[in-house]
């Protein structure tokens, strides 16, 4: 039991650590895109030593580096999904069944100490699927914010190549990054709500069969 407990805690915290790393990289990328071009006053100061073609080339290079950074984050997110996809599917599926069984067990007679055990167990199982769902939602929100972050830079006077690269990046960033469980459901609060609704539906079905 101690081995299983330590195994579950280590795996869950490791997955959450990888998801936090993805969120941090998306936040860094957002800052890069926002400050990819200087403000008007800063650009006026630089125009004394750098002409417009050189500035456009410099900004385009910074944009390309940001695109490469986003591509690496996407590859890392796909790697995390590939490694932990099946385990996440099993974790969410078993948690849904355990929550349903615990709810059903509440309706049966037992000592009050056992009810405390059931309440603690069901709380732990809810937290176990809610936390990765919340982090998955944060990844989706941060990735969607990148397409809005790049509009915060001074892109209107930039070159045609810069605007073309920017348009392509926005089209790609409009598809949010996500981690899915066995290619069936994304880790999000919407999925968490659906799982809780399904568990309660199975509980009501078992309760109805018991009453009959």
PDB file of C-alpha atoms in Angstrom, residues 16-116:
ATOM      1  CA  UNK A  16       1.846  18.281 -13.026  1.00  0.00           C
ATOM      2  CA  UNK A  17       5.451  19.525 -13.031  1.00  0.00           C
ATOM      3  CA  UNK A  18       5.687  18.985 -16.796  1.00  0.00           C
ATOM      4  CA  UNK A  19       2.412  20.833 -17.304  1.00  0.00           C
ATOM      5  CA  UNK A  20       3.651  23.731 -15.158  1.00  0.00           C
ATOM      6  CA  UNK A  21       6.792  23.825 -17.312  1.00  0.00           C
ATOM      7  CA  UNK A  22       4.654  24.079 -20.470  1.00  0.00           C
ATOM      8  CA  UNK A  23       2.614  26.907 -18.919  1.00  0.00           C
ATOM      9  CA  UNK A  24       5.817  28.751 -17.961  1.00  0.00           C
ATOM     10  CA  UNK A  25       7.215  28.428 -21.485  1.00  0.00           C
ATOM     11  CA  UNK A  26       3.970  29.751 -22.974  1.00  0.00           C
ATOM     12  CA  UNK A  27       4.089  32.703 -20.569  1.00  0.00           C
ATOM     13  CA  UNK A  28       7.687  33.451 -21.602  1.00  0.00           C
ATOM     14  CA  UNK A  29       6.703  33.197 -25.259  1.00  0.00           C
ATOM     15  CA  UNK A  30       3.819  35.587 -24.655  1.00  0.00           C
ATOM     16  CA  UNK A  31       6.231  38.194 -23.258  1.00  0.00           C
ATOM     17  CA  UNK A  32       8.545  37.698 -26.234  1.00  0.00           C
ATOM     18  CA  UNK A  33       5.717  38.259 -28.711  1.00  0.00           C
ATOM     19  CA  UNK A  34       4.433  41.313 -26.853  1.00  0.00           C
ATOM     20  CA  UNK A  35       7.886  42.945 -26.862  1.00  0.00           C
ATOM     21  CA  UNK A  36       9.010  41.709 -30.267  1.00  0.00           C
ATOM     22  CA  UNK A  37       9.097  45.320 -31.488  1.00  0.00           C
ATOM     23  CA  UNK A  38       9.995  48.321 -29.311  1.00  0.00           C
ATOM     24  CA  UNK A  39       7.619  51.108 -28.419  1.00  0.00           C
ATOM     25  CA  UNK A  40       7.442  54.196 -30.590  1.00  0.00           C
ATOM     26  CA  UNK A  41       9.806  56.256 -28.436  1.00  0.00           C
ATOM     27  CA  UNK A  42      12.356  53.461 -28.257  1.00  0.00           C
ATOM     28  CA  UNK A  43      12.185  52.964 -32.011  1.00  0.00           C
ATOM     29  CA  UNK A  44      12.731  56.678 -32.566  1.00  0.00           C
ATOM     30  CA  UNK A  45      15.907  56.502 -30.496  1.00  0.00           C
ATOM     31  CA  UNK A  46      17.165  53.491 -32.446  1.00  0.00           C
ATOM     32  CA  UNK A  47      16.439  55.058 -35.820  1.00  0.00           C
ATOM     33  CA  UNK A  48      19.430  57.311 -35.363  1.00  0.00           C
ATOM     34  CA  UNK A  49      21.869  54.399 -35.742  1.00  0.00           C
ATOM     35  CA  UNK A  50      19.778  51.747 -37.565  1.00  0.00           C
ATOM     36  CA  UNK A  51      17.959  52.317 -40.835  1.00  0.00           C
ATOM     37  CA  UNK A  52      14.521  50.871 -41.638  1.00  0.00           C
ATOM     38  CA  UNK A  53      15.590  47.762 -43.663  1.00  0.00           C
ATOM     39  CA  UNK A  54      17.941  46.713 -40.883  1.00  0.00           C
ATOM     40  CA  UNK A  55      15.229  47.203 -38.275  1.00  0.00           C
ATOM     41  CA  UNK A  56      12.739  45.166 -40.300  1.00  0.00           C
ATOM     42  CA  UNK A  57      15.254  42.369 -40.705  1.00  0.00           C
ATOM     43  CA  UNK A  58      15.994  42.411 -36.978  1.00  0.00           C
ATOM     44  CA  UNK A  59      12.284  42.262 -36.061  1.00  0.00           C
ATOM     45  CA  UNK A  60      11.679  39.464 -38.561  1.00  0.00           C
ATOM     46  CA  UNK A  61      14.545  37.491 -37.033  1.00  0.00           C
ATOM     47  CA  UNK A  62      13.058  37.931 -33.549  1.00  0.00           C
ATOM     48  CA  UNK A  63       9.673  36.756 -34.838  1.00  0.00           C
ATOM     49  CA  UNK A  64      11.234  33.675 -36.428  1.00  0.00           C
ATOM     50  CA  UNK A  65      12.957  32.845 -33.139  1.00  0.00           C
ATOM     51  CA  UNK A  66       9.609  33.132 -31.339  1.00  0.00           C
ATOM     52  CA  UNK A  67       8.000  30.831 -33.915  1.00  0.00           C
ATOM     53  CA  UNK A  68      10.779  28.268 -33.398  1.00  0.00           C
ATOM     54  CA  UNK A  69      10.255  28.548 -29.635  1.00  0.00           C
ATOM     55  CA  UNK A  70       6.531  27.905 -30.078  1.00  0.00           C
ATOM     56  CA  UNK A  71       7.292  24.905 -32.283  1.00  0.00           C
ATOM     57  CA  UNK A  72       9.568  23.428 -29.604  1.00  0.00           C
ATOM     58  CA  UNK A  73       6.888  23.931 -26.937  1.00  0.00           C
ATOM     59  CA  UNK A  74       4.377  22.197 -29.207  1.00  0.00           C
ATOM     60  CA  UNK A  75       6.725  19.244 -29.692  1.00  0.00           C
ATOM     61  CA  UNK A  76       7.265  18.992 -25.931  1.00  0.00           C
ATOM     62  CA  UNK A  77       3.506  19.066 -25.306  1.00  0.00           C
ATOM     63  CA  UNK A  78       3.015  16.265 -27.849  1.00  0.00           C
ATOM     64  CA  UNK A  79       5.788  14.253 -26.165  1.00  0.00           C
ATOM     65  CA  UNK A  80       4.123  14.580 -22.751  1.00  0.00           C
ATOM     66  CA  UNK A  81       0.826  13.489 -24.270  1.00  0.00           C
ATOM     67  CA  UNK A  82       2.447  10.524 -26.014  1.00  0.00           C
ATOM     68  CA  UNK A  83       4.112   9.264 -22.826  1.00  0.00           C
ATOM     69  CA  UNK A  84       1.271   9.789 -20.343  1.00  0.00           C
ATOM     70  CA  UNK A  85      -1.817   9.534 -22.560  1.00  0.00           C
ATOM     71  CA  UNK A  86      -2.807   5.994 -21.555  1.00  0.00           C
ATOM     72  CA  UNK A  87      -2.039   6.520 -17.855  1.00  0.00           C
ATOM     73  CA  UNK A  88      -4.142   9.695 -17.802  1.00  0.00           C
ATOM     74  CA  UNK A  89      -7.020   7.851 -19.471  1.00  0.00           C
ATOM     75  CA  UNK A  90      -6.790   5.051 -16.901  1.00  0.00           C
ATOM     76  CA  UNK A  91      -6.542   7.534 -14.038  1.00  0.00           C
ATOM     77  CA  UNK A  92      -9.603   9.513 -15.088  1.00  0.00           C
ATOM     78  CA  UNK A  93     -11.594   6.360 -15.859  1.00  0.00           C
ATOM     79  CA  UNK A  94     -10.824   4.711 -12.526  1.00  0.00           C
ATOM     80  CA  UNK A  95     -11.471   7.945 -10.636  1.00  0.00           C
ATOM     81  CA  UNK A  96     -14.901   8.225 -12.227  1.00  0.00           C
ATOM     82  CA  UNK A  97     -15.780   4.659 -11.212  1.00  0.00           C
ATOM     83  CA  UNK A  98     -14.435   5.081  -7.676  1.00  0.00           C
ATOM     84  CA  UNK A  99     -16.406   8.296  -7.143  1.00  0.00           C
ATOM     85  CA  UNK A 100     -19.568   6.539  -8.307  1.00  0.00           C
ATOM     86  CA  UNK A 101     -18.983   3.557  -5.994  1.00  0.00           C
ATOM     87  CA  UNK A 102     -18.208   5.792  -3.005  1.00  0.00           C
ATOM     88  CA  UNK A 103     -21.392   7.777  -3.554  1.00  0.00           C
ATOM     89  CA  UNK A 104     -23.374   4.544  -3.734  1.00  0.00           C
ATOM     90  CA  UNK A 105     -21.688   3.200  -0.593  1.00  0.00           C
ATOM     91  CA  UNK A 106     -22.846   6.287   1.309  1.00  0.00           C
ATOM     92  CA  UNK A 107     -26.433   5.023   0.953  1.00  0.00           C
ATOM     93  CA  UNK A 108     -25.658   1.747   2.730  1.00  0.00           C
ATOM     94  CA  UNK A 109     -25.374   1.291   6.508  1.00  0.00           C
ATOM     95  CA  UNK A 110     -21.890   1.455   8.006  1.00  0.00           C
ATOM     96  CA  UNK A 111     -20.092   2.813  11.112  1.00  0.00           C
ATOM     97  CA  UNK A 112     -19.482   6.573  11.184  1.00  0.00           C
ATOM     98  CA  UNK A 113     -15.718   5.979  10.944  1.00  0.00           C
ATOM     99  CA  UNK A 114     -16.267   4.317   7.578  1.00  0.00           C
ATOM    100  CA  UNK A 115     -18.234   7.339   6.362  1.00  0.00           C
ATOM    101  CA  UNK A 116     -15.272   9.544   7.259  1.00  0.00           C
TER     102      UNK A 116
END
